[in-house]
């Protein structure tokens, strides 16, 4: 197989490296190198504008909790929706979620959102595809970005939020702990645990100064370790070592 005969294999996280070695036991572990995915931190940068927020009914003067992801089991949106009833009622919940995997999942999420709107205000569900600049503005104004995934090879969406200087609450799964520095750029929680997720989000909503400091630290980390120059340098070094 091409994986087993390759001079080197690049995994996007230590978690993915472990998965590769498990799936391909004949591969020499010394050939499997971790070079994490990167993002364009010149593009993903804080946007002070508010036109996108106004268009979607998000109040920039109130705290907001933002989710961005496809409607797929992997992304864990039902976990967030089950946690949301316990969130600080002052916080807006902004869901940028579309492209459902199955009609059943869409029906489940729709029921959860409808039930949530019965008990709290400020639930904004944007089901259509948003342009990247729109996502960037929503992320930039979020108090907390939430990633309740049940698995992620790395979790690029967390990097995008961090590059926008937003604190992150995310599941401790896959490669996410390699992106989110727990207690520094955000908080990590057990996966599929609505109570733990709600508690962590409320912890940052209750301390916006701390959330903002985590956002700044996240921006610094994204630029230094996950910006394209850093990723390109690591990739070039690996190729040079194989020549």
PDB file of C-alpha atoms in Angstrom:
ATOM      1  CA  UNK A   1       0.000   0.000   0.000  1.00  0.00           C
ATOM      2  CA  UNK A   2       1.124   3.585  -0.642  1.00  0.00           C
ATOM      3  CA  UNK A   3       1.018   4.414   3.076  1.00  0.00           C
ATOM      4  CA  UNK A   4       3.297   1.507   3.947  1.00  0.00           C
ATOM      5  CA  UNK A   5       5.756   2.191   1.114  1.00  0.00           C
ATOM      6  CA  UNK A   6       5.966   5.953   1.623  1.00  0.00           C
ATOM      7  CA  UNK A   7       9.258   7.503   2.633  1.00  0.00           C
ATOM      8  CA  UNK A   8       7.334   9.492   5.228  1.00  0.00           C
ATOM      9  CA  UNK A   9       3.764   9.944   6.386  1.00  0.00           C
ATOM     10  CA  UNK A  10       2.460  13.265   7.710  1.00  0.00           C
ATOM     11  CA  UNK A  11      -0.222  13.180  10.404  1.00  0.00           C
ATOM     12  CA  UNK A  12      -2.009  16.386  11.361  1.00  0.00           C
ATOM     13  CA  UNK A  13      -1.915  15.629  15.106  1.00  0.00           C
ATOM     14  CA  UNK A  14      -0.494  13.169  17.626  1.00  0.00           C
ATOM     15  CA  UNK A  15      -3.994  11.723  17.842  1.00  0.00           C
ATOM     16  CA  UNK A  16      -4.046  11.142  14.085  1.00  0.00           C
ATOM     17  CA  UNK A  17      -0.536   9.667  14.245  1.00  0.00           C
ATOM     18  CA  UNK A  18      -1.783   7.104  16.753  1.00  0.00           C
ATOM     19  CA  UNK A  19      -4.729   6.330  14.454  1.00  0.00           C
ATOM     20  CA  UNK A  20      -2.415   5.851  11.456  1.00  0.00           C
ATOM     21  CA  UNK A  21      -0.153   3.478  13.360  1.00  0.00           C
ATOM     22  CA  UNK A  22      -3.171   1.544  14.602  1.00  0.00           C
ATOM     23  CA  UNK A  23      -4.679   1.276  11.116  1.00  0.00           C
ATOM     24  CA  UNK A  24      -1.370   0.439   9.423  1.00  0.00           C
ATOM     25  CA  UNK A  25       0.670  -1.690  11.840  1.00  0.00           C
ATOM     26  CA  UNK A  26       3.283  -2.411   9.151  1.00  0.00           C
ATOM     27  CA  UNK A  27       4.257   1.265   8.947  1.00  0.00           C
ATOM     28  CA  UNK A  28       7.523   2.120  10.709  1.00  0.00           C
ATOM     29  CA  UNK A  29       6.587   4.570  13.517  1.00  0.00           C
ATOM     30  CA  UNK A  30       9.773   6.529  12.779  1.00  0.00           C
ATOM     31  CA  UNK A  31       8.322   7.434   9.371  1.00  0.00           C
ATOM     32  CA  UNK A  32       5.147   8.993  10.751  1.00  0.00           C
ATOM     33  CA  UNK A  33       5.672  12.685  11.468  1.00  0.00           C
ATOM     34  CA  UNK A  34       3.300  15.183  13.029  1.00  0.00           C
ATOM     35  CA  UNK A  35       2.889  18.471  11.186  1.00  0.00           C
ATOM     36  CA  UNK A  36      -0.303  20.105  12.325  1.00  0.00           C
ATOM     37  CA  UNK A  37      -2.727  21.812   9.984  1.00  0.00           C
ATOM     38  CA  UNK A  38      -2.465  25.547   9.657  1.00  0.00           C
ATOM     39  CA  UNK A  39      -4.647  28.522   8.783  1.00  0.00           C
ATOM     40  CA  UNK A  40      -4.167  31.910   7.187  1.00  0.00           C
ATOM     41  CA  UNK A  41      -3.861  34.149  10.240  1.00  0.00           C
ATOM     42  CA  UNK A  42      -3.826  37.229   8.001  1.00  0.00           C
ATOM     43  CA  UNK A  43      -7.312  36.287   6.830  1.00  0.00           C
ATOM     44  CA  UNK A  44      -8.574  34.986  10.171  1.00  0.00           C
ATOM     45  CA  UNK A  45      -8.008  38.077  12.262  1.00  0.00           C
ATOM     46  CA  UNK A  46     -10.329  40.053  14.567  1.00  0.00           C
ATOM     47  CA  UNK A  47     -13.001  42.024  12.691  1.00  0.00           C
ATOM     48  CA  UNK A  48     -14.361  44.998  14.660  1.00  0.00           C
ATOM     49  CA  UNK A  49     -17.287  45.523  12.265  1.00  0.00           C
ATOM     50  CA  UNK A  50     -20.852  44.701  13.228  1.00  0.00           C
ATOM     51  CA  UNK A  51     -22.826  44.651   9.966  1.00  0.00           C
ATOM     52  CA  UNK A  52     -22.958  40.848   9.862  1.00  0.00           C
ATOM     53  CA  UNK A  53     -24.170  40.715  13.456  1.00  0.00           C
ATOM     54  CA  UNK A  54     -26.908  43.221  12.699  1.00  0.00           C
ATOM     55  CA  UNK A  55     -28.012  41.259   9.640  1.00  0.00           C
ATOM     56  CA  UNK A  56     -28.468  38.090  11.688  1.00  0.00           C
ATOM     57  CA  UNK A  57     -29.948  39.684  14.794  1.00  0.00           C
ATOM     58  CA  UNK A  58     -26.932  39.289  17.083  1.00  0.00           C
ATOM     59  CA  UNK A  59     -26.504  42.064  19.659  1.00  0.00           C
ATOM     60  CA  UNK A  60     -22.808  43.078  19.889  1.00  0.00           C
ATOM     61  CA  UNK A  61     -23.459  44.591  23.337  1.00  0.00           C
ATOM     62  CA  UNK A  62     -24.449  41.234  24.834  1.00  0.00           C
ATOM     63  CA  UNK A  63     -22.279  38.150  25.407  1.00  0.00           C
ATOM     64  CA  UNK A  64     -22.533  35.445  22.797  1.00  0.00           C
ATOM     65  CA  UNK A  65     -21.663  31.777  22.503  1.00  0.00           C
ATOM     66  CA  UNK A  66     -20.950  30.700  18.931  1.00  0.00           C
ATOM     67  CA  UNK A  67     -20.890  27.295  17.235  1.00  0.00           C
ATOM     68  CA  UNK A  68     -19.690  26.786  13.657  1.00  0.00           C
ATOM     69  CA  UNK A  69     -19.937  23.411  11.979  1.00  0.00           C
ATOM     70  CA  UNK A  70     -21.810  21.023   9.759  1.00  0.00           C
ATOM     71  CA  UNK A  71     -24.822  19.139  11.071  1.00  0.00           C
ATOM     72  CA  UNK A  72     -23.059  15.841  11.560  1.00  0.00           C
ATOM     73  CA  UNK A  73     -22.795  13.547  14.571  1.00  0.00           C
ATOM     74  CA  UNK A  74     -19.072  14.153  14.774  1.00  0.00           C
ATOM     75  CA  UNK A  75     -19.561  17.864  15.497  1.00  0.00           C
ATOM     76  CA  UNK A  76     -21.689  17.199  18.600  1.00  0.00           C
ATOM     77  CA  UNK A  77     -24.243  19.983  18.162  1.00  0.00           C
ATOM     78  CA  UNK A  78     -26.963  18.075  20.090  1.00  0.00           C
ATOM     79  CA  UNK A  79     -24.578  18.021  23.073  1.00  0.00           C
ATOM     80  CA  UNK A  80     -24.364  21.820  22.996  1.00  0.00           C
ATOM     81  CA  UNK A  81     -28.129  22.173  22.604  1.00  0.00           C
ATOM     82  CA  UNK A  82     -28.712  19.953  25.625  1.00  0.00           C
ATOM     83  CA  UNK A  83     -26.233  22.080  27.586  1.00  0.00           C
ATOM     84  CA  UNK A  84     -27.695  25.374  26.408  1.00  0.00           C
ATOM     85  CA  UNK A  85     -30.676  25.454  28.758  1.00  0.00           C
ATOM     86  CA  UNK A  86     -28.202  25.733  31.643  1.00  0.00           C
ATOM     87  CA  UNK A  87     -26.200  28.590  30.103  1.00  0.00           C
ATOM     88  CA  UNK A  88     -26.274  32.105  31.514  1.00  0.00           C
ATOM     89  CA  UNK A  89     -29.595  33.493  30.213  1.00  0.00           C
ATOM     90  CA  UNK A  90     -27.929  36.776  29.260  1.00  0.00           C
ATOM     91  CA  UNK A  91     -25.828  35.004  26.631  1.00  0.00           C
ATOM     92  CA  UNK A  92     -26.923  34.695  23.022  1.00  0.00           C
ATOM     93  CA  UNK A  93     -26.431  31.305  21.399  1.00  0.00           C
ATOM     94  CA  UNK A  94     -25.419  31.643  17.747  1.00  0.00           C
ATOM     95  CA  UNK A  95     -25.477  28.444  15.706  1.00  0.00           C
ATOM     96  CA  UNK A  96     -23.852  28.533  12.285  1.00  0.00           C
ATOM     97  CA  UNK A  97     -24.920  25.027  11.358  1.00  0.00           C
ATOM     98  CA  UNK A  98     -26.121  23.615   8.072  1.00  0.00           C
ATOM     99  CA  UNK A  99     -25.637  20.809   5.546  1.00  0.00           C
ATOM    100  CA  UNK A 100     -27.221  18.045   7.656  1.00  0.00           C
ATOM    101  CA  UNK A 101     -25.888  14.537   7.163  1.00  0.00           C
ATOM    102  CA  UNK A 102     -29.329  12.962   7.454  1.00  0.00           C
ATOM    103  CA  UNK A 103     -32.970  14.048   7.701  1.00  0.00           C
ATOM    104  CA  UNK A 104     -33.135  12.384  11.121  1.00  0.00           C
ATOM    105  CA  UNK A 105     -30.315  14.522  12.481  1.00  0.00           C
ATOM    106  CA  UNK A 106     -31.893  17.679  11.062  1.00  0.00           C
ATOM    107  CA  UNK A 107     -35.184  16.742  12.745  1.00  0.00           C
ATOM    108  CA  UNK A 108     -33.419  16.080  16.054  1.00  0.00           C
ATOM    109  CA  UNK A 109     -31.579  19.413  15.985  1.00  0.00           C
ATOM    110  CA  UNK A 110     -34.727  21.271  14.933  1.00  0.00           C
ATOM    111  CA  UNK A 111     -36.653  19.794  17.864  1.00  0.00           C
ATOM    112  CA  UNK A 112     -33.863  20.694  20.287  1.00  0.00           C
ATOM    113  CA  UNK A 113     -33.642  24.274  18.980  1.00  0.00           C
ATOM    114  CA  UNK A 114     -37.420  24.703  19.145  1.00  0.00           C
ATOM    115  CA  UNK A 115     -37.470  23.372  22.699  1.00  0.00           C
ATOM    116  CA  UNK A 116     -34.620  25.678  23.666  1.00  0.00           C
ATOM    117  CA  UNK A 117     -36.421  28.706  22.262  1.00  0.00           C
ATOM    118  CA  UNK A 118     -39.364  27.843  24.497  1.00  0.00           C
ATOM    119  CA  UNK A 119     -37.229  28.326  27.609  1.00  0.00           C
ATOM    120  CA  UNK A 120     -34.738  31.038  26.685  1.00  0.00           C
ATOM    121  CA  UNK A 121     -34.255  34.044  24.412  1.00  0.00           C
ATOM    122  CA  UNK A 122     -31.382  34.833  22.085  1.00  0.00           C
ATOM    123  CA  UNK A 123     -31.138  31.589  20.122  1.00  0.00           C
ATOM    124  CA  UNK A 124     -29.956  32.407  16.579  1.00  0.00           C
ATOM    125  CA  UNK A 125     -29.742  29.528  14.103  1.00  0.00           C
ATOM    126  CA  UNK A 126     -28.101  30.401  10.780  1.00  0.00           C
ATOM    127  CA  UNK A 127     -28.643  27.346   8.612  1.00  0.00           C
ATOM    128  CA  UNK A 128     -27.445  28.770   5.296  1.00  0.00           C
ATOM    129  CA  UNK A 129     -23.843  28.765   4.100  1.00  0.00           C
ATOM    130  CA  UNK A 130     -22.033  31.897   5.271  1.00  0.00           C
ATOM    131  CA  UNK A 131     -19.110  33.520   3.497  1.00  0.00           C
ATOM    132  CA  UNK A 132     -15.806  33.356   5.333  1.00  0.00           C
ATOM    133  CA  UNK A 133     -15.765  37.082   6.223  1.00  0.00           C
ATOM    134  CA  UNK A 134     -19.178  36.662   7.861  1.00  0.00           C
ATOM    135  CA  UNK A 135     -17.943  33.760   9.986  1.00  0.00           C
ATOM    136  CA  UNK A 136     -14.871  35.764  10.945  1.00  0.00           C
ATOM    137  CA  UNK A 137     -16.980  38.659  12.213  1.00  0.00           C
ATOM    138  CA  UNK A 138     -19.260  36.374  14.221  1.00  0.00           C
ATOM    139  CA  UNK A 139     -16.225  34.651  15.747  1.00  0.00           C
ATOM    140  CA  UNK A 140     -14.539  37.968  16.495  1.00  0.00           C
ATOM    141  CA  UNK A 141     -17.470  39.194  18.583  1.00  0.00           C
ATOM    142  CA  UNK A 142     -18.119  35.915  20.404  1.00  0.00           C
ATOM    143  CA  UNK A 143     -17.400  35.756  24.117  1.00  0.00           C
ATOM    144  CA  UNK A 144     -16.845  32.012  23.769  1.00  0.00           C
ATOM    145  CA  UNK A 145     -16.544  29.687  20.802  1.00  0.00           C
ATOM    146  CA  UNK A 146     -17.792  26.168  21.536  1.00  0.00           C
ATOM    147  CA  UNK A 147     -16.589  22.979  19.856  1.00  0.00           C
ATOM    148  CA  UNK A 148     -18.547  20.030  21.331  1.00  0.00           C
ATOM    149  CA  UNK A 149     -17.185  17.498  18.808  1.00  0.00           C
ATOM    150  CA  UNK A 150     -17.103  13.817  19.667  1.00  0.00           C
ATOM    151  CA  UNK A 151     -13.961  13.472  17.515  1.00  0.00           C
ATOM    152  CA  UNK A 152     -11.664  15.748  15.511  1.00  0.00           C
ATOM    153  CA  UNK A 153      -8.348  14.821  13.851  1.00  0.00           C
ATOM    154  CA  UNK A 154      -7.161  18.336  14.764  1.00  0.00           C
ATOM    155  CA  UNK A 155     -10.087  20.759  14.947  1.00  0.00           C
ATOM    156  CA  UNK A 156      -9.233  23.592  12.554  1.00  0.00           C
ATOM    157  CA  UNK A 157     -12.377  25.499  13.526  1.00  0.00           C
ATOM    158  CA  UNK A 158     -10.866  26.034  16.977  1.00  0.00           C
ATOM    159  CA  UNK A 159      -7.795  27.551  15.337  1.00  0.00           C
ATOM    160  CA  UNK A 160     -10.011  29.866  13.318  1.00  0.00           C
ATOM    161  CA  UNK A 161     -11.748  31.066  16.481  1.00  0.00           C
ATOM    162  CA  UNK A 162      -8.427  31.490  18.288  1.00  0.00           C
ATOM    163  CA  UNK A 163      -7.022  33.508  15.372  1.00  0.00           C
ATOM    164  CA  UNK A 164     -10.031  35.814  15.782  1.00  0.00           C
ATOM    165  CA  UNK A 165      -8.960  36.300  19.437  1.00  0.00           C
ATOM    166  CA  UNK A 166     -11.866  34.332  20.880  1.00  0.00           C
ATOM    167  CA  UNK A 167     -11.692  32.008  23.866  1.00  0.00           C
ATOM    168  CA  UNK A 168     -12.625  28.373  23.228  1.00  0.00           C
ATOM    169  CA  UNK A 169     -14.467  25.660  25.130  1.00  0.00           C
ATOM    170  CA  UNK A 170     -13.931  22.324  23.400  1.00  0.00           C
ATOM    171  CA  UNK A 171     -14.092  18.570  23.866  1.00  0.00           C
ATOM    172  CA  UNK A 172     -10.940  16.824  25.026  1.00  0.00           C
ATOM    173  CA  UNK A 173     -10.821  14.442  22.050  1.00  0.00           C
ATOM    174  CA  UNK A 174      -8.593  13.679  19.057  1.00  0.00           C
ATOM    175  CA  UNK A 175      -6.211  16.486  18.208  1.00  0.00           C
ATOM    176  CA  UNK A 176      -8.164  19.237  19.979  1.00  0.00           C
ATOM    177  CA  UNK A 177      -5.934  19.226  23.118  1.00  0.00           C
ATOM    178  CA  UNK A 178      -2.995  19.943  20.795  1.00  0.00           C
ATOM    179  CA  UNK A 179      -4.742  23.105  19.612  1.00  0.00           C
ATOM    180  CA  UNK A 180      -6.533  24.435  22.699  1.00  0.00           C
ATOM    181  CA  UNK A 181      -4.127  25.021  25.577  1.00  0.00           C
ATOM    182  CA  UNK A 182      -6.368  24.170  28.532  1.00  0.00           C
ATOM    183  CA  UNK A 183      -6.548  27.064  30.978  1.00  0.00           C
ATOM    184  CA  UNK A 184      -4.573  29.371  28.665  1.00  0.00           C
ATOM    185  CA  UNK A 185      -6.455  29.735  25.372  1.00  0.00           C
ATOM    186  CA  UNK A 186      -9.651  28.057  26.533  1.00  0.00           C
ATOM    187  CA  UNK A 187     -11.111  25.191  28.519  1.00  0.00           C
ATOM    188  CA  UNK A 188     -11.317  21.491  27.656  1.00  0.00           C
ATOM    189  CA  UNK A 189     -14.187  19.280  28.793  1.00  0.00           C
ATOM    190  CA  UNK A 190     -15.062  15.578  28.493  1.00  0.00           C
ATOM    191  CA  UNK A 191     -16.893  14.771  25.258  1.00  0.00           C
ATOM    192  CA  UNK A 192     -20.639  14.120  25.174  1.00  0.00           C
ATOM    193  CA  UNK A 193     -21.109  15.734  28.593  1.00  0.00           C
ATOM    194  CA  UNK A 194     -23.659  18.583  28.468  1.00  0.00           C
ATOM    195  CA  UNK A 195     -23.288  19.433  32.166  1.00  0.00           C
ATOM    196  CA  UNK A 196     -19.505  19.818  31.938  1.00  0.00           C
ATOM    197  CA  UNK A 197     -19.838  21.833  28.741  1.00  0.00           C
ATOM    198  CA  UNK A 198     -22.368  24.218  30.278  1.00  0.00           C
ATOM    199  CA  UNK A 199     -20.244  24.686  33.397  1.00  0.00           C
ATOM    200  CA  UNK A 200     -17.130  25.569  31.384  1.00  0.00           C
ATOM    201  CA  UNK A 201     -18.960  28.008  29.120  1.00  0.00           C
ATOM    202  CA  UNK A 202     -20.617  29.681  32.119  1.00  0.00           C
ATOM    203  CA  UNK A 203     -17.218  29.955  33.805  1.00  0.00           C
ATOM    204  CA  UNK A 204     -15.979  32.154  30.955  1.00  0.00           C
ATOM    205  CA  UNK A 205     -19.248  34.047  30.531  1.00  0.00           C
ATOM    206  CA  UNK A 206     -19.006  34.988  34.207  1.00  0.00           C
ATOM    207  CA  UNK A 207     -15.465  36.314  33.734  1.00  0.00           C
ATOM    208  CA  UNK A 208     -15.261  38.222  30.431  1.00  0.00           C
ATOM    209  CA  UNK A 209     -11.847  39.620  31.358  1.00  0.00           C
ATOM    210  CA  UNK A 210     -10.459  36.110  31.597  1.00  0.00           C
ATOM    211  CA  UNK A 211     -12.229  35.100  28.386  1.00  0.00           C
ATOM    212  CA  UNK A 212     -10.690  38.077  26.576  1.00  0.00           C
ATOM    213  CA  UNK A 213      -7.222  37.217  27.906  1.00  0.00           C
ATOM    214  CA  UNK A 214      -7.645  33.654  26.655  1.00  0.00           C
ATOM    215  CA  UNK A 215      -8.689  35.056  23.289  1.00  0.00           C
ATOM    216  CA  UNK A 216      -5.517  37.138  23.055  1.00  0.00           C
ATOM    217  CA  UNK A 217      -3.396  34.148  24.052  1.00  0.00           C
ATOM    218  CA  UNK A 218      -5.199  32.064  21.448  1.00  0.00           C
ATOM    219  CA  UNK A 219      -4.435  34.602  18.739  1.00  0.00           C
ATOM    220  CA  UNK A 220      -0.750  34.587  19.705  1.00  0.00           C
ATOM    221  CA  UNK A 221      -0.654  30.776  19.675  1.00  0.00           C
ATOM    222  CA  UNK A 222      -2.439  30.528  16.337  1.00  0.00           C
ATOM    223  CA  UNK A 223      -0.003  32.911  14.673  1.00  0.00           C
ATOM    224  CA  UNK A 224       3.161  31.447  16.188  1.00  0.00           C
ATOM    225  CA  UNK A 225       2.384  27.738  15.841  1.00  0.00           C
ATOM    226  CA  UNK A 226      -0.369  27.316  13.265  1.00  0.00           C
ATOM    227  CA  UNK A 227       0.119  30.146  10.787  1.00  0.00           C
ATOM    228  CA  UNK A 228       1.107  29.049   7.280  1.00  0.00           C
ATOM    229  CA  UNK A 229       4.742  30.234   7.593  1.00  0.00           C
ATOM    230  CA  UNK A 230       5.309  27.976  10.615  1.00  0.00           C
ATOM    231  CA  UNK A 231       3.580  25.005   8.985  1.00  0.00           C
ATOM    232  CA  UNK A 232       5.416  25.512   5.679  1.00  0.00           C
ATOM    233  CA  UNK A 233       8.768  25.633   7.446  1.00  0.00           C
ATOM    234  CA  UNK A 234       8.131  22.324   9.203  1.00  0.00           C
ATOM    235  CA  UNK A 235       6.946  20.709   5.965  1.00  0.00           C
ATOM    236  CA  UNK A 236       9.964  21.945   4.017  1.00  0.00           C
ATOM    237  CA  UNK A 237      12.335  20.624   6.689  1.00  0.00           C
ATOM    238  CA  UNK A 238      10.764  17.182   6.451  1.00  0.00           C
ATOM    239  CA  UNK A 239      11.063  17.088   2.653  1.00  0.00           C
ATOM    240  CA  UNK A 240      14.675  18.255   2.864  1.00  0.00           C
ATOM    241  CA  UNK A 241      15.456  15.457   5.323  1.00  0.00           C
ATOM    242  CA  UNK A 242      14.235  12.902   2.783  1.00  0.00           C
ATOM    243  CA  UNK A 243      16.347  14.143  -0.140  1.00  0.00           C
TER     244      UNK A 243
END
